[in-house]
Amino acid sequence: MAIVFKEALEKYRTNKKITMQIFATDLDNDAIEKARKGFYSSNIAADVSAERLSRFFTQDADGYRVNASIREMVVFAPQNVIKDPPFTKLDILVCRNMMIYMESELQKKLIVLFSYSLNPGGIMILGTAETLGSGTAAFKEIDSKLKIFMRSVDMKAPELVDFPSTFYSSKIHLAEKSTTPKTVENLQILADQVLLQRFAPASVMVNGKGDILYITGRTGKYLEPPAGKANWNIHAMAREGLRDILPVAFRKALKSFDAVYEHNVRINADGEIRFVDLTIQRLETPNALKDMIMLVFTDVPSVVVSDIINSKTGKKGTTSRQKELEIQLQRSYDELQSTKEEMQTSQEELKSTNEELQSTNEELQSTNEELTTSKEEMQSLNEELQTVNVELQIKINDYIQASNDMKNLLNSTEIATLFLDKELNIRRFTDQVAKIIKLRDIDTGRPFTDLVTDLQYPEIEIRSREVLKTLKSIETVISTNDGRWFNVRIMPYRTFDDRIDGIVMTFSDVTSSRRAEISLRVLETRFNSLLELTKEGVLILDAETGTVVESNRYLAELLGYGREWITGKSLREIGFFKDTVYDHKTFLELLISKPSRSEDLTVETADGKKFKVSISGNTYEIDNSKFIQCLIHPVTDPVIAGK
């Protein structure tokens, strides 16, 4: 995404300063650490074009590493979307193939959360197997195949959003154990079944809302399914007559576990008038049926017309119709009385509820004020966090710049440098180290002693631990298997607060100087050997002072002086120019000006003997210092000359 954004920004050039910050999150910390390195295997060359590889990647030994300009656009962080706080004010949200592993209820909450996180008009991209579900009102579909959606601009955000901390609601799963009653075929059970089927009155068991759960016997005379959509509620199925008295009696039964009786209830069943006694009771036992309501219907004979004349009053007795009306009147009165009591109770409950609502309203107003204050504090805190974020970003940029400067400085010195922690694990290294120790970027954190090296330095681990213990640097010249030489220096790693936090190894290539030193030693050995074997006297003089710098053994024996004594003396002091017209200074000037040869010069030995010699000399210069080298050949034998 960062590469595509950078390419699009270059294609559509604009004067506006547009930047992009990508937050890449995952539940796995190891995956985040691997992603932060920005390292890809060489296999990506099959999927990434050569142009992009050359522009946005740097090729390493084992793959490709993304450039710093692309890496800085991405912030990697571990996050659990169903537990951690969400990111907000996003323009693009990509969540592919994650919600397919979640339940539908959690998916709905995440869709609402994604809508909250996105800016109006923001883009959301889901996996090809994922859908919005019931959250379609919050998004507009852009591409149904690629599952690209846009957050609605005119959508009003919900007042309350379920944040991840509320996703874990306590759920109680009741394990229903289906127990199959064991059928025992005995006389008692068979007798009970016959009694229930043939002689027991019809009954119905309902729940507290009146929904029918179980029916015993024939109840068609008392109940009738209503027309339309199926409704198994006792109040809807009650026939005419029963429907009038059932609500009051049912409410009474709900208040206690005492049975409620209704006698001589007149029921009109398809034009046929029947009378029934109704018993309603709330069940207390067994526990499986607790709080269920049982309704029992018992048929009673019709009320017979009474025309008997009262012997005392001489008046005709009351008819069944009058009796029926009296019963209905009494029931209406009871129902009215019950309704009044319920109404008074309801009024008291409403008053109490009203007071509670008023109190709740006051609490909500207080909470609203607190939320407003909290919102202002959050806004202030958000501004402070943004300021801190900008400062941290500046510090990060400074750190990156300093890190780049340090890396370029270390590479420019061409000195291989290796940083180790206290356990001698690799912390950092420069590119030149890979030419000495077989190192790769993925070896960071590994013990450096486990790696293959060309150095012939088996005690390097012992020396490293010695530096950690003594805090004194150790410097050694070590050769490699391929003939190179390195000056290996092991130093303690000190932090700014003067704390030892590992060691630093530097490997300076001294192959050229080492070879030059060896060559110089060979030449010196050859020179000394030639100097000792030659049968002529050899003198090397300092051109400025005229003193002897070097001589050979033959000359020392010829003059009768020791070589050590000759060094530092002038020519006159060792027997030259004592009785000659040649001036010592003039002789030196002559040799300095041009190569020359002097014949028949008289030389006096340590014991006073004199003999003739010839001297050939020339000058040479080393490091701006001039020297005169002379070959001295005796013309006469000093022994004969002495005689």
XYZ file of C-alpha atoms in Angstrom, residues 143-417:
275
model
C -17.277 -2.943 -5.630
C -19.242 -6.041 -4.668
C -16.657 -8.453 -6.081
C -13.621 -6.925 -4.364
C -15.670 -6.106 -1.226
C -14.833 -2.389 -1.214
C -17.205 -0.166 0.794
C -17.413 3.545 1.588
C -18.634 4.917 4.905
C -21.799 6.953 4.428
C -21.177 10.684 4.646
C -24.655 11.593 5.891
C -24.880 8.757 8.419
C -25.361 9.848 11.992
C -23.029 8.084 14.363
C -24.770 6.081 17.094
C -24.805 7.677 20.523
C -23.220 4.668 22.161
C -20.666 2.447 20.446
C -19.709 -0.946 21.794
C -15.966 -0.635 22.309
C -13.863 -3.813 22.503
C -13.930 -3.860 26.314
C -17.712 -4.450 26.197
C -17.540 -7.272 23.680
C -17.088 -9.873 26.402
C -20.500 -10.038 27.979
C -21.053 -12.677 30.550
C -22.940 -15.528 29.009
C -24.387 -18.317 31.004
C -24.823 -21.461 29.051
C -27.124 -23.873 30.726
C -26.347 -27.413 29.878
C -29.593 -29.117 29.337
C -29.389 -32.689 30.224
C -31.993 -34.653 28.431
C -33.035 -37.406 30.677
C -35.196 -40.062 29.271
C -37.440 -41.374 32.007
C -37.183 -44.988 32.359
C -40.514 -46.615 31.652
C -41.521 -49.036 34.317
C -44.387 -51.191 33.172
C -46.252 -51.807 36.411
C -49.850 -51.682 37.545
C -49.648 -48.259 39.205
C -48.382 -46.504 36.101
C -50.998 -48.137 33.908
C -53.750 -47.186 36.348
C -52.528 -43.579 36.466
C -52.564 -43.400 32.673
C -56.134 -44.691 32.512
C -57.285 -42.214 35.165
C -55.703 -39.296 33.298
C -57.110 -40.305 29.953
C -60.672 -41.282 30.946
C -61.688 -39.859 34.312
C -59.476 -36.829 35.106
C -60.866 -33.391 34.185
C -59.381 -31.493 31.277
C -56.461 -29.239 32.243
C -53.938 -26.913 30.684
C -50.468 -25.863 31.939
C -49.239 -22.423 30.879
C -46.361 -20.118 31.752
C -46.629 -16.730 33.457
C -47.585 -15.060 30.154
C -50.374 -17.529 29.416
C -48.588 -19.460 26.669
C -49.805 -23.073 26.618
C -47.105 -25.618 27.439
C -49.079 -28.840 28.032
C -52.694 -30.053 27.591
C -54.374 -32.960 29.364
C -57.734 -34.324 28.209
C -60.193 -32.775 25.765
C -60.252 -29.001 26.010
C -62.139 -28.177 22.813
C -65.287 -27.288 24.827
C -63.368 -24.519 26.624
C -60.655 -23.436 24.212
C -60.683 -22.646 20.518
C -57.728 -21.589 18.295
C -58.320 -18.080 16.923
C -58.407 -17.389 13.199
C -55.279 -16.039 11.511
C -51.695 -16.527 12.616
C -51.255 -19.410 15.068
C -51.508 -18.198 18.686
C -51.169 -20.647 21.566
C -51.926 -18.157 24.320
C -54.690 -19.164 26.779
C -56.278 -15.687 26.695
C -56.596 -15.760 22.905
C -57.996 -19.330 22.812
C -60.585 -18.984 25.623
C -64.195 -19.318 24.413
C -66.940 -16.781 25.033
C -67.843 -16.582 28.726
C -64.497 -17.980 29.869
C -62.734 -15.072 28.173
C -64.502 -12.597 30.510
C -63.489 -14.036 33.863
C -60.080 -15.535 32.924
C -57.874 -12.376 33.116
C -58.921 -11.461 36.659
C -58.614 -15.003 37.982
C -55.259 -15.458 36.221
C -53.809 -12.310 37.814
C -54.978 -13.465 41.254
C -53.275 -16.826 40.761
C -49.989 -15.137 39.840
C -49.852 -13.290 43.155
C -49.641 -16.406 45.377
C -49.494 -20.157 45.354
C -53.115 -20.469 46.577
C -55.733 -21.919 44.246
C -58.306 -19.565 42.688
C -61.827 -21.000 42.102
C -64.494 -19.809 39.685
C -67.859 -21.679 39.904
C -70.638 -22.059 37.333
C -68.818 -20.283 34.550
C -71.179 -20.041 31.570
C -69.439 -20.966 28.291
C -70.940 -20.636 24.814
C -69.443 -23.405 22.691
C -70.829 -23.076 19.133
C -74.325 -22.133 20.390
C -74.358 -24.753 23.135
C -74.396 -23.375 26.669
C -72.253 -25.190 29.188
C -71.335 -24.553 32.805
C -67.918 -25.316 34.233
C -65.965 -24.866 37.449
C -62.495 -23.395 36.815
C -59.523 -23.911 39.150
C -56.342 -21.892 38.597
C -53.202 -22.455 40.695
C -49.586 -21.386 40.522
C -47.334 -24.429 40.997
C -44.663 -24.411 43.678
C -43.363 -27.949 43.294
C -41.660 -29.773 41.677
C -38.781 -27.422 40.822
C -39.028 -28.220 37.122
C -42.607 -26.833 37.072
C -42.172 -24.031 39.582
C -44.101 -20.811 38.747
C -46.070 -22.581 36.021
C -49.886 -22.078 36.035
C -52.273 -25.027 35.979
C -55.905 -24.519 34.794
C -58.386 -27.334 35.521
C -61.889 -27.437 33.888
C -64.658 -29.394 35.693
C -68.057 -29.716 34.003
C -71.117 -29.025 36.207
C -74.867 -29.656 35.377
C -76.918 -26.768 34.053
C -78.945 -24.682 36.507
C -82.615 -26.096 36.562
C -85.583 -23.686 36.342
C -87.275 -23.323 39.731
C -91.049 -22.498 39.676
C -91.738 -23.547 43.261
C -93.969 -21.177 45.156
C -92.780 -20.098 48.520
C -95.331 -21.428 51.042
C -94.832 -18.534 53.442
C -94.746 -15.631 51.030
C -96.933 -17.108 48.330
C -94.451 -15.726 45.727
C -92.997 -17.614 42.838
C -89.273 -18.624 43.240
C -86.462 -17.096 41.190
C -85.777 -18.523 37.739
C -82.435 -19.799 36.451
C -82.070 -16.714 34.307
C -82.281 -14.491 37.358
C -79.784 -16.693 39.140
C -77.419 -16.494 36.216
C -77.734 -12.713 36.100
C -77.039 -12.484 39.791
C -73.898 -14.579 39.365
C -72.748 -12.425 36.445
C -73.445 -9.278 38.443
C -71.464 -10.595 41.378
C -68.582 -11.470 39.069
C -68.681 -8.059 37.444
C -68.598 -6.485 40.880
C -65.656 -8.655 41.918
C -63.894 -7.893 38.675
C -64.517 -4.159 39.115
C -63.244 -4.316 42.664
C -60.134 -6.208 41.537
C -59.607 -3.720 38.735
C -59.831 -0.820 41.194
C -57.294 -2.453 43.478
C -54.982 -3.160 40.565
C -55.417 0.402 39.319
C -54.526 1.800 42.739
C -51.527 -0.485 42.877
C -50.555 0.567 39.366
C -50.904 4.226 40.299
C -48.664 3.749 43.302
C -46.178 1.880 41.164
C -46.358 4.604 38.516
C -45.732 7.271 41.154
C -42.787 5.307 42.469
C -41.553 4.762 38.919
C -41.993 8.458 38.168
C -39.921 9.401 41.198
C -37.282 6.891 40.173
C -37.289 8.273 36.629
C -36.934 11.809 37.960
C -34.027 10.686 40.103
C -32.562 8.831 37.140
C -33.041 11.912 34.979
C -31.139 14.018 37.488
C -28.391 11.413 37.594
C -28.287 11.346 33.794
C -28.049 15.125 33.673
C -25.217 15.003 36.190
C -23.584 12.219 34.165
C -24.070 14.246 30.992
C -22.311 17.205 32.597
C -19.506 14.932 33.748
C -19.276 13.452 30.255
C -19.137 16.948 28.774
C -16.339 17.833 31.168
C -14.621 14.548 30.379
C -15.026 15.249 26.674
C -13.336 18.623 27.063
C -10.580 17.016 29.110
C -10.218 14.302 26.480
C -10.003 16.924 23.742
C -7.347 18.773 25.734
C -5.532 15.507 26.372
C -5.830 14.622 22.686
C -4.248 17.937 21.730
C -1.439 17.321 24.207
C -0.967 13.820 22.815
C -0.840 15.215 19.295
C 1.802 17.704 20.424
C 3.765 14.925 22.122
C 3.319 12.798 19.007
C 4.784 15.560 16.835
C 7.704 15.940 19.241
C 8.263 12.200 19.261
C 8.107 12.140 15.474
C 10.758 14.878 15.362
C 12.897 12.898 17.801
C 12.404 9.767 15.722
C 13.465 11.652 12.605
C 16.509 12.980 14.475
C 17.278 9.467 15.664
C 16.958 8.092 12.138
C 19.199 10.858 10.829
C 21.755 10.214 13.572
C 21.568 6.491 12.900
C 22.132 7.069 9.189
C 25.033 9.423 9.929
C 26.570 6.890 12.291
C 26.144 4.078 9.779
C 27.741 6.124 6.997
C 30.539 7.202 9.359
C 31.304 3.626 10.349
C 31.195 2.445 6.730
C 33.353 5.343 5.539
C 36.146 4.394 7.933
C 36.281 0.956 6.280
C 36.930 -0.490 9.723
C 34.841 -3.559 10.453
C 32.969 -2.945 13.714
